[in-house]
mmCIF file of C-alpha atoms and ligand atoms in Angstrom:
data_model
loop_
_atom_site.group_PDB
_atom_site.id
_atom_site.type_symbol
_atom_site.label_atom_id
_atom_site.label_comp_id
_atom_site.label_asym_id
_atom_site.label_seq_id
_atom_site.Cartn_x
_atom_site.Cartn_y
_atom_site.Cartn_z
ATOM 1 C CA MET J 1 38.844 7.182 18.830
ATOM 2 C CA ILE J 2 40.921 4.675 20.495
ATOM 3 C CA LEU J 3 44.069 6.367 20.025
ATOM 4 C CA LYS J 4 42.474 10.103 20.596
ATOM 5 C CA LYS J 5 39.821 9.038 24.118
ATOM 6 C CA GLY J 6 40.924 5.422 24.730
ATOM 7 C CA LYS J 7 43.159 4.836 27.467
ATOM 8 C CA VAL J 8 45.357 1.893 28.728
ATOM 9 C CA LEU J 9 45.175 0.861 32.736
ATOM 10 C CA PRO J 10 46.612 -1.390 33.936
ATOM 11 C CA GLY J 11 45.603 -5.362 34.215
ATOM 12 C CA ASN J 12 45.491 -5.776 29.629
ATOM 13 C CA VAL J 13 42.098 -2.926 30.316
ATOM 14 C CA LEU J 14 41.592 -0.563 27.143
ATOM 15 C CA LYS J 15 39.100 2.377 28.956
ATOM 16 C CA VAL J 16 37.248 3.397 26.471
ATOM 17 C CA ASP J 17 33.905 4.700 27.608
ATOM 18 C CA SER J 18 33.716 7.688 26.377
ATOM 19 C CA PHE J 19 32.291 6.447 23.309
ATOM 20 C CA LEU J 20 32.291 2.424 23.575
ATOM 21 C CA ASN J 21 30.724 1.081 26.301
ATOM 22 C CA HIS J 22 29.155 3.911 29.309
ATOM 23 C CA GLN J 23 28.825 7.499 27.000
ATOM 24 C CA MET J 24 27.859 5.927 23.288
ATOM 25 C CA ASP J 25 28.857 7.630 20.416
ATOM 26 C CA THR J 26 26.459 6.098 18.183
ATOM 27 C CA SER J 27 27.240 8.153 15.284
ATOM 28 C CA LEU J 28 30.411 6.012 15.484
ATOM 29 C CA PHE J 29 27.629 2.646 15.934
ATOM 30 C CA CYS J 30 26.037 3.393 13.120
ATOM 31 C CA GLU J 31 30.409 3.976 10.382
ATOM 32 C CA MET J 32 30.737 0.292 12.861
ATOM 33 C CA GLY J 33 27.262 -0.703 11.719
ATOM 34 C CA LYS J 34 28.055 0.006 7.355
ATOM 35 C CA GLU J 35 31.383 -1.576 7.899
ATOM 36 C CA LEU J 36 30.039 -4.655 9.683
ATOM 37 C CA TYR J 37 27.379 -4.737 6.010
ATOM 38 C CA LYS J 38 29.564 -4.442 4.106
ATOM 39 C CA LEU J 39 31.798 -7.479 5.582
ATOM 40 C CA PHE J 40 28.552 -9.774 5.841
ATOM 41 C CA LYS J 41 26.078 -8.575 3.558
ATOM 42 C CA ASP J 42 25.996 -11.309 1.151
ATOM 43 C CA GLU J 43 24.939 -13.944 4.917
ATOM 44 C CA GLY J 44 21.579 -14.116 4.331
ATOM 45 C CA ILE J 45 21.421 -12.824 8.323
ATOM 46 C CA THR J 46 18.500 -13.271 9.921
ATOM 47 C CA LYS J 47 18.978 -11.960 13.825
ATOM 48 C CA ILE J 48 22.499 -9.807 15.624
ATOM 49 C CA LEU J 49 23.011 -11.410 19.037
ATOM 50 C CA THR J 50 24.951 -9.717 21.748
ATOM 51 C CA ILE J 51 25.406 -10.366 24.800
ATOM 52 C CA GLU J 52 24.202 -7.332 28.328
ATOM 53 C CA ALA J 53 25.282 -5.017 28.841
ATOM 54 C CA SER J 54 27.912 -3.049 26.595
ATOM 55 C CA GLY J 55 27.146 -5.421 23.261
ATOM 56 C CA ILE J 56 23.666 -4.048 23.217
ATOM 57 C CA GLY J 57 24.106 -0.416 21.964
ATOM 58 C CA ILE J 58 26.364 -0.647 19.190
ATOM 59 C CA ALA J 59 24.066 -4.026 18.057
ATOM 60 C CA ALA J 60 20.905 -2.088 18.245
ATOM 61 C CA VAL J 61 22.200 0.467 16.190
ATOM 62 C CA VAL J 62 24.037 -2.301 13.960
ATOM 63 C CA SER J 63 21.162 -3.736 13.435
ATOM 64 C CA LEU J 64 19.694 -1.094 11.518
ATOM 65 C CA SER J 65 22.618 -1.687 9.156
ATOM 66 C CA PHE J 66 21.123 -5.028 8.342
ATOM 67 C CA GLY J 67 17.468 -4.888 8.888
ATOM 68 C CA VAL J 68 17.035 -7.389 11.196
ATOM 69 C CA PRO J 69 16.060 -8.293 15.042
ATOM 70 C CA VAL J 70 18.663 -7.670 17.532
ATOM 71 C CA LEU J 71 18.272 -10.222 20.513
ATOM 72 C CA PHE J 72 20.697 -9.952 23.672
ATOM 73 C CA ALA J 73 21.638 -12.900 25.942
ATOM 74 C CA LYS J 74 21.249 -12.051 29.485
ATOM 75 C CA LYS J 75 23.020 -12.901 32.479
ATOM 76 C CA HIS J 76 21.914 -14.606 34.645
ATOM 77 C CA LYS J 77 23.048 -15.757 38.751
ATOM 78 C CA SER J 78 21.315 -18.983 39.399
ATOM 79 C CA LYS J 79 22.965 -22.068 38.490
ATOM 80 C CA ASN J 80 19.306 -24.100 37.677
ATOM 81 C CA LEU J 81 17.504 -22.237 35.235
ATOM 82 C CA VAL J 82 14.204 -23.498 34.326
ATOM 83 C CA GLY J 83 12.132 -22.867 31.670
ATOM 84 C CA ASP J 84 12.265 -22.771 27.039
ATOM 85 C CA PHE J 85 15.728 -21.901 27.321
ATOM 86 C CA TYR J 86 18.749 -21.655 25.625
ATOM 87 C CA THR J 87 21.899 -21.605 28.231
ATOM 88 C CA SER J 88 25.696 -21.394 28.331
ATOM 89 C CA LYS J 89 28.514 -20.148 30.770
ATOM 90 C CA VAL J 90 30.627 -17.408 30.818
ATOM 91 C CA GLU J 91 34.141 -17.257 32.221
ATOM 92 C CA SER J 92 34.233 -13.405 33.022
ATOM 93 C CA PHE J 93 37.322 -10.842 31.486
ATOM 94 C CA THR J 94 36.146 -8.152 33.908
ATOM 95 C CA HIS J 95 34.554 -9.335 36.967
ATOM 96 C CA GLY J 96 36.335 -12.496 37.100
ATOM 97 C CA GLY J 97 33.773 -15.426 38.441
ATOM 98 C CA VAL J 98 31.189 -17.687 36.160
ATOM 99 C CA TYR J 99 27.798 -16.707 34.800
ATOM 100 C CA ASP J 100 25.411 -17.945 32.638
ATOM 101 C CA ILE J 101 23.447 -16.335 30.083
ATOM 102 C CA LEU J 102 20.069 -17.451 28.334
ATOM 103 C CA VAL J 103 17.919 -16.652 25.907
ATOM 104 C CA SER J 104 14.170 -17.262 25.148
ATOM 105 C CA LYS J 105 13.889 -20.659 22.971
ATOM 106 C CA ASP J 106 10.932 -18.245 21.304
ATOM 107 C CA PHE J 107 13.174 -15.719 19.424
ATOM 108 C CA LEU J 108 16.289 -18.305 17.920
ATOM 109 C CA SER J 109 14.604 -21.378 15.769
ATOM 110 C CA LYS J 110 17.305 -23.970 13.546
ATOM 111 C CA ASP J 111 15.809 -21.479 10.780
ATOM 112 C CA ASP J 112 18.304 -18.601 12.018
ATOM 113 C CA ARG J 113 21.524 -17.100 10.910
ATOM 114 C CA VAL J 114 23.111 -14.621 13.308
ATOM 115 C CA LEU J 115 25.775 -12.743 13.410
ATOM 116 C CA ILE J 116 27.138 -12.008 16.988
ATOM 117 C CA VAL J 117 28.301 -8.527 17.595
ATOM 118 C CA ASP J 118 29.787 -6.968 20.793
ATOM 119 C CA ASP J 119 31.940 -4.196 21.727
ATOM 120 C CA PHE J 120 35.520 -5.835 23.400
ATOM 121 C CA LEU J 121 37.137 -9.320 22.420
ATOM 122 C CA ALA J 122 40.053 -10.408 24.438
ATOM 123 C CA ASN J 123 39.972 -13.951 26.198
ATOM 124 C CA GLY J 124 36.719 -15.491 23.844
ATOM 125 C CA ASN J 125 35.176 -16.508 26.464
ATOM 126 C CA ALA J 126 31.851 -14.213 25.872
ATOM 127 C CA LEU J 127 31.637 -15.597 22.768
ATOM 128 C CA VAL J 128 31.869 -19.037 22.742
ATOM 129 C CA GLY J 129 29.196 -18.382 25.109
ATOM 130 C CA LEU J 130 27.061 -16.902 22.855
ATOM 131 C CA ILE J 131 28.299 -19.762 19.970
ATOM 132 C CA ASP J 132 26.954 -22.149 22.620
ATOM 133 C CA LEU J 133 24.229 -20.719 22.589
ATOM 134 C CA VAL J 134 23.329 -20.623 18.831
ATOM 135 C CA ASN J 135 24.797 -24.133 18.450
ATOM 136 C CA ASP J 136 21.753 -25.537 20.880
ATOM 137 C CA ALA J 137 19.387 -23.381 18.929
ATOM 138 C CA GLY J 138 20.312 -25.458 16.020
ATOM 139 C CA ALA J 139 20.699 -21.887 14.205
ATOM 140 C CA VAL J 140 23.968 -21.527 11.980
ATOM 141 C CA VAL J 141 26.707 -18.651 13.337
ATOM 142 C CA VAL J 142 27.392 -16.805 10.261
ATOM 143 C CA GLY J 143 29.977 -15.175 12.000
ATOM 144 C CA ALA J 144 31.153 -12.159 14.694
ATOM 145 C CA GLY J 145 31.844 -8.115 14.521
ATOM 146 C CA ILE J 146 33.639 -6.963 17.279
ATOM 147 C CA ALA J 147 34.404 -3.547 17.740
ATOM 148 C CA ILE J 148 38.006 -4.320 19.662
ATOM 149 C CA GLU J 149 39.705 -6.999 19.555
ATOM 150 C CA LYS J 150 42.595 -7.269 22.194
ATOM 151 C CA GLY J 151 44.852 -9.796 19.474
ATOM 152 C CA TYR J 152 47.214 -10.595 22.578
ATOM 153 C CA GLN J 153 45.064 -12.436 24.840
ATOM 154 C CA GLY J 154 44.555 -14.554 21.789
ATOM 155 C CA GLY J 155 40.859 -15.550 21.934
ATOM 156 C CA GLY J 156 39.919 -14.183 18.371
ATOM 157 C CA ASP J 157 42.709 -16.308 16.412
ATOM 158 C CA LYS J 158 41.917 -19.168 17.980
ATOM 159 C CA LEU J 159 37.980 -19.055 17.194
ATOM 160 C CA ARG J 160 39.666 -18.088 13.675
ATOM 161 C CA GLU J 161 41.375 -21.529 14.018
ATOM 162 C CA ARG J 162 38.121 -22.942 14.835
ATOM 163 C CA GLY J 163 36.436 -21.679 11.640
ATOM 164 C CA ILE J 164 34.983 -18.655 12.937
ATOM 165 C CA ARG J 165 35.026 -15.857 10.692
ATOM 166 C CA VAL J 166 35.673 -13.016 13.297
ATOM 167 C CA GLU J 167 35.859 -9.363 11.753
ATOM 168 C CA SER J 168 36.777 -6.744 14.647
ATOM 169 C CA LEU J 169 36.736 -3.112 13.274
ATOM 170 C CA ALA J 170 40.419 -2.301 15.402
ATOM 171 C CA ILE J 171 42.516 -5.406 16.754
ATOM 172 C CA VAL J 172 45.429 -4.525 19.120
ATOM 173 C CA GLU J 173 48.470 -6.304 19.105
ATOM 174 C CA LYS J 174 49.715 -4.656 22.221
ATOM 175 C CA MET J 175 49.497 -2.090 24.788
ATOM 176 C CA ASP J 176 51.229 -0.510 27.537
ATOM 177 C CA SER J 177 49.947 0.859 30.670
ATOM 178 C CA GLU J 178 52.776 3.094 31.618
ATOM 179 C CA SER J 179 53.452 4.755 28.151
ATOM 180 C CA GLY J 180 49.504 4.019 27.107
ATOM 181 C CA GLU J 181 50.959 3.741 24.207
ATOM 182 C CA ILE J 182 48.746 1.846 22.023
ATOM 183 C CA ILE J 183 50.065 -0.231 18.901
ATOM 184 C CA PHE J 184 47.209 -2.243 16.307
ATOM 185 C CA ARG J 185 47.672 -5.293 14.681
HETATM 186 P P1 LIG S 1 36.522 -12.452 27.032
HETATM 187 O O1 LIG S 1 35.541 -13.160 27.392
HETATM 188 O O2 LIG S 1 36.734 -12.278 25.231
HETATM 189 O O3 LIG S 1 38.528 -12.738 27.483
HETATM 190 O O4 LIG S 1 36.545 -10.987 27.289
HETATM 191 C C1 LIG S 1 35.365 -9.670 26.826
HETATM 192 C C2 LIG S 1 34.611 -9.542 27.195
HETATM 193 O O5 LIG S 1 34.751 -8.523 28.185
HETATM 194 C C3 LIG S 1 34.069 -8.187 26.687
HETATM 195 O O6 LIG S 1 32.002 -8.576 26.813
HETATM 196 C C4 LIG S 1 33.792 -6.798 26.882
HETATM 197 O O7 LIG S 1 32.569 -6.300 27.898
HETATM 198 C C5 LIG S 1 35.061 -7.403 28.898
HETATM 199 N N1 LIG S 1 36.814 -6.392 28.089
HETATM 200 C C6 LIG S 1 37.365 -7.029 28.058
HETATM 201 N N2 LIG S 1 38.410 -6.978 27.906
HETATM 202 C C7 LIG S 1 38.186 -5.636 27.815
HETATM 203 C C8 LIG S 1 38.855 -3.992 28.071
HETATM 204 O O8 LIG S 1 40.662 -4.414 28.044
HETATM 205 N N3 LIG S 1 38.403 -3.006 28.038
HETATM 206 C C9 LIG S 1 37.047 -2.742 28.348
HETATM 207 N N4 LIG S 1 36.545 -1.928 29.187
HETATM 208 N N5 LIG S 1 36.561 -4.485 28.715
HETATM 209 C C10 LIG S 1 37.126 -5.841 28.200
#
């Protein structure tokens, strides 16, 4: 699907909005869910965690394979959040700047074993923010299931070096916005 429908844009951006993060191919998401379930089925996962907005569709369909709820971190602009939330900060790859993410303490606890699901892994900032949230809750990060990792940006490998199990269904090793060429790891 990436080779058939993906477009390489200047600035290291892979546009996959015809099937992944604008229009959504839910049959493909279903296959992704089956694959992630094969990889993580023995881990006792109790919750899928993602981040709004483009992770939600994928995570919702993937959660059907696991039979567990899906929780998404909300993005919030305010710098002084109060209330019963776990929060952390994420630097945005696509929009620039830093934003807060939060999840309610009602929905994450120390008994949870969490699989993080997201559409893209680039520098890894989104994932690090989500991992911090889960750690804050005292829950366990079992791993991350990613649709597309851009391997050359290094975020995935940094997290693997930290001992986080990162399973990406596709890893782009190289892409060229002039020729449109995409090479996978
Ligand atoms: P990271 O925090 O790993 O640098 O970037 C992850 C987030 O940035 C993803 O949740 C995704 O929304 C966005 N992102 C990063 N690279 C790309 C890309 O090449 N294409 C698109 N469409 N989104 C990207």
